[in-house]
Amino acid sequence: MRVPMIAGNWKMNTTVSEATELVNEMRQELDDIDNVDKLICPPFVSLAAVRELIKGSSIKLGAQNMYFEEKGAYTGEISPLMLAELCEFVIIGHSERRHYFNETGQIVNKKIQAALRVRLKPILCVGERLEEKEAGRTEEIVTEQIGSSLAGIDALNGLIIAYEPVWAIGTGKAATSEQANETIGLIRRNVAKLYSEDIAQEVRILYGGSVTAANATELMSQPEIDGALVGGASLKASQFLSIVKQTAEI
Ligand code: PEP
């Protein structure tokens, strides 16, 4: 059985004091919810503070990005080794990084390899753009992204995949539960081809894109969907808690 995960991607929001306040608002209630992995991914500068606040709780911590080199003259970058001391997960290949910061499949692949080398668990994001969806290319795009991101990686070691159609991120237009379930099923079949049926049945594949308290039960009830990567709604304690609670009740 795959344990569902609800992950909050705070993106470039919250100062350290705001992050502290947000965690304090939901820590106790989140900690009390069983049968769902609860993950928060604040900005780098808040990781250490949030780590202290959630110590001893069941809440997990992740970063939103990293560079692929372990150390050196890369001014302004954050390395896998630095993150490994602070958190368990790292989001890699988010569409905002692919589009605003020109992250290619090759860069995403290097980052995944680098994360796994230091036992960080990557959350690999894939998803098609609106024009690709409209041209009927969802399957082709997602298959290509999975293949290039996982090239040369023999063991997934806790890696999670997030299917995030770009047209659904931050737009208020979530994929329908059928669309999300179908594409996640396709991703799982890709993982089976690249690895094995057993690994495909083990890997958790989340849906991301305008998940809110209003659509969480419908999306999370689908058999292929193992949880959600939540952006906007993860910045409101009541919304995030509601999404986690609804998932726990399914
Ligand atoms: C995201 O940032 O990964 C995301 C899914 O954002 P939102 O929930 O705001 O669409």
Tab-separated table of N, CA and C in Angstrom, residues 172 174 207 209-220 228 230 232-234 236 239-240 242-243 246:
chain	number	residue	atom	x	y	z
A	172	GLY	N	-6.141	28.098	-10.877
A	172	GLY	CA	-7.490	27.827	-10.369
A	172	GLY	C	-8.223	26.799	-11.228
A	174	ALA	N	-7.912	23.226	-12.000
A	174	ALA	CA	-7.293	21.918	-11.773
A	174	ALA	C	-7.679	20.967	-12.902
A	207	TYR	N	-0.500	14.380	-7.634
A	207	TYR	CA	-1.039	15.330	-8.608
A	207	TYR	C	-0.795	16.737	-8.059
A	209	GLY	N	-1.582	21.050	-9.073
A	209	GLY	CA	-2.184	22.035	-9.983
A	209	GLY	C	-3.538	22.447	-9.461
A	210	SER	N	-3.546	23.586	-8.708
A	210	SER	CA	-4.800	24.157	-8.192
A	210	SER	C	-5.587	23.195	-7.298
A	211	VAL	N	-4.881	22.402	-6.499
A	211	VAL	CA	-5.572	21.577	-5.494
A	211	VAL	C	-5.976	22.501	-4.347
A	212	THR	N	-7.233	22.398	-3.931
A	212	THR	CA	-7.756	23.199	-2.820
A	212	THR	C	-8.604	22.299	-1.932
A	213	ALA	N	-9.110	22.892	-0.847
A	213	ALA	CA	-10.003	22.133	0.035
A	213	ALA	C	-11.281	21.748	-0.713
A	214	ALA	N	-11.617	22.485	-1.768
A	214	ALA	CA	-12.872	22.206	-2.488
A	214	ALA	C	-12.775	21.018	-3.443
A	215	ASN	N	-11.578	20.710	-3.947
A	215	ASN	CA	-11.501	19.591	-4.912
A	215	ASN	C	-10.658	18.423	-4.414
A	216	ALA	N	-10.156	18.520	-3.171
A	216	ALA	CA	-9.206	17.511	-2.678
A	216	ALA	C	-9.813	16.110	-2.627
A	217	THR	N	-11.012	15.968	-2.086
A	217	THR	CA	-11.571	14.618	-1.936
A	217	THR	C	-11.758	13.966	-3.295
A	218	GLU	N	-12.291	14.730	-4.248
A	218	GLU	CA	-12.535	14.196	-5.595
A	218	GLU	C	-11.208	13.715	-6.232
A	219	LEU	N	-10.169	14.554	-6.147
A	219	LEU	CA	-8.896	14.180	-6.772
A	219	LEU	C	-8.216	13.039	-6.012
A	220	MET	N	-8.197	13.134	-4.700
A	220	MET	CA	-7.447	12.151	-3.899
A	220	MET	C	-8.142	10.790	-3.832
A	228	ALA	N	-0.921	14.932	-3.153
A	228	ALA	CA	-0.904	16.191	-3.898
A	228	ALA	C	0.311	17.031	-3.558
A	230	VAL	N	0.881	20.844	-3.350
A	230	VAL	CA	-0.045	21.972	-3.228
A	230	VAL	C	0.745	23.276	-3.163
A	232	GLY	N	-0.497	27.319	-3.853
A	232	GLY	CA	-1.242	28.410	-3.204
A	232	GLY	C	-1.961	28.008	-1.929
A	233	ALA	N	-2.672	26.892	-1.967
A	233	ALA	CA	-3.484	26.502	-0.803
A	233	ALA	C	-2.636	26.027	0.376
A	234	SER	N	-1.334	25.806	0.153
A	234	SER	CA	-0.502	25.365	1.284
A	234	SER	C	-0.065	26.555	2.142
A	236	LYS	N	-2.183	28.672	3.376
A	236	LYS	CA	-3.252	28.972	4.339
A	236	LYS	C	-3.414	27.742	5.204
A	239	GLN	N	-6.688	25.732	4.869
A	239	GLN	CA	-6.826	25.009	3.592
A	239	GLN	C	-5.934	23.768	3.582
A	240	PHE	N	-4.684	23.960	3.973
A	240	PHE	CA	-3.739	22.837	3.931
A	240	PHE	C	-4.208	21.722	4.870
A	242	SER	N	-7.204	21.115	5.825
A	242	SER	CA	-8.410	20.485	5.279
A	242	SER	C	-8.030	19.474	4.193
A	243	ILE	N	-7.089	19.823	3.333
A	243	ILE	CA	-6.662	18.891	2.267
A	243	ILE	C	-6.072	17.623	2.896
A	246	GLN	N	-8.937	15.578	4.575
A	246	GLN	CA	-9.773	14.896	3.568
A	246	GLN	C	-9.050	13.664	3.009
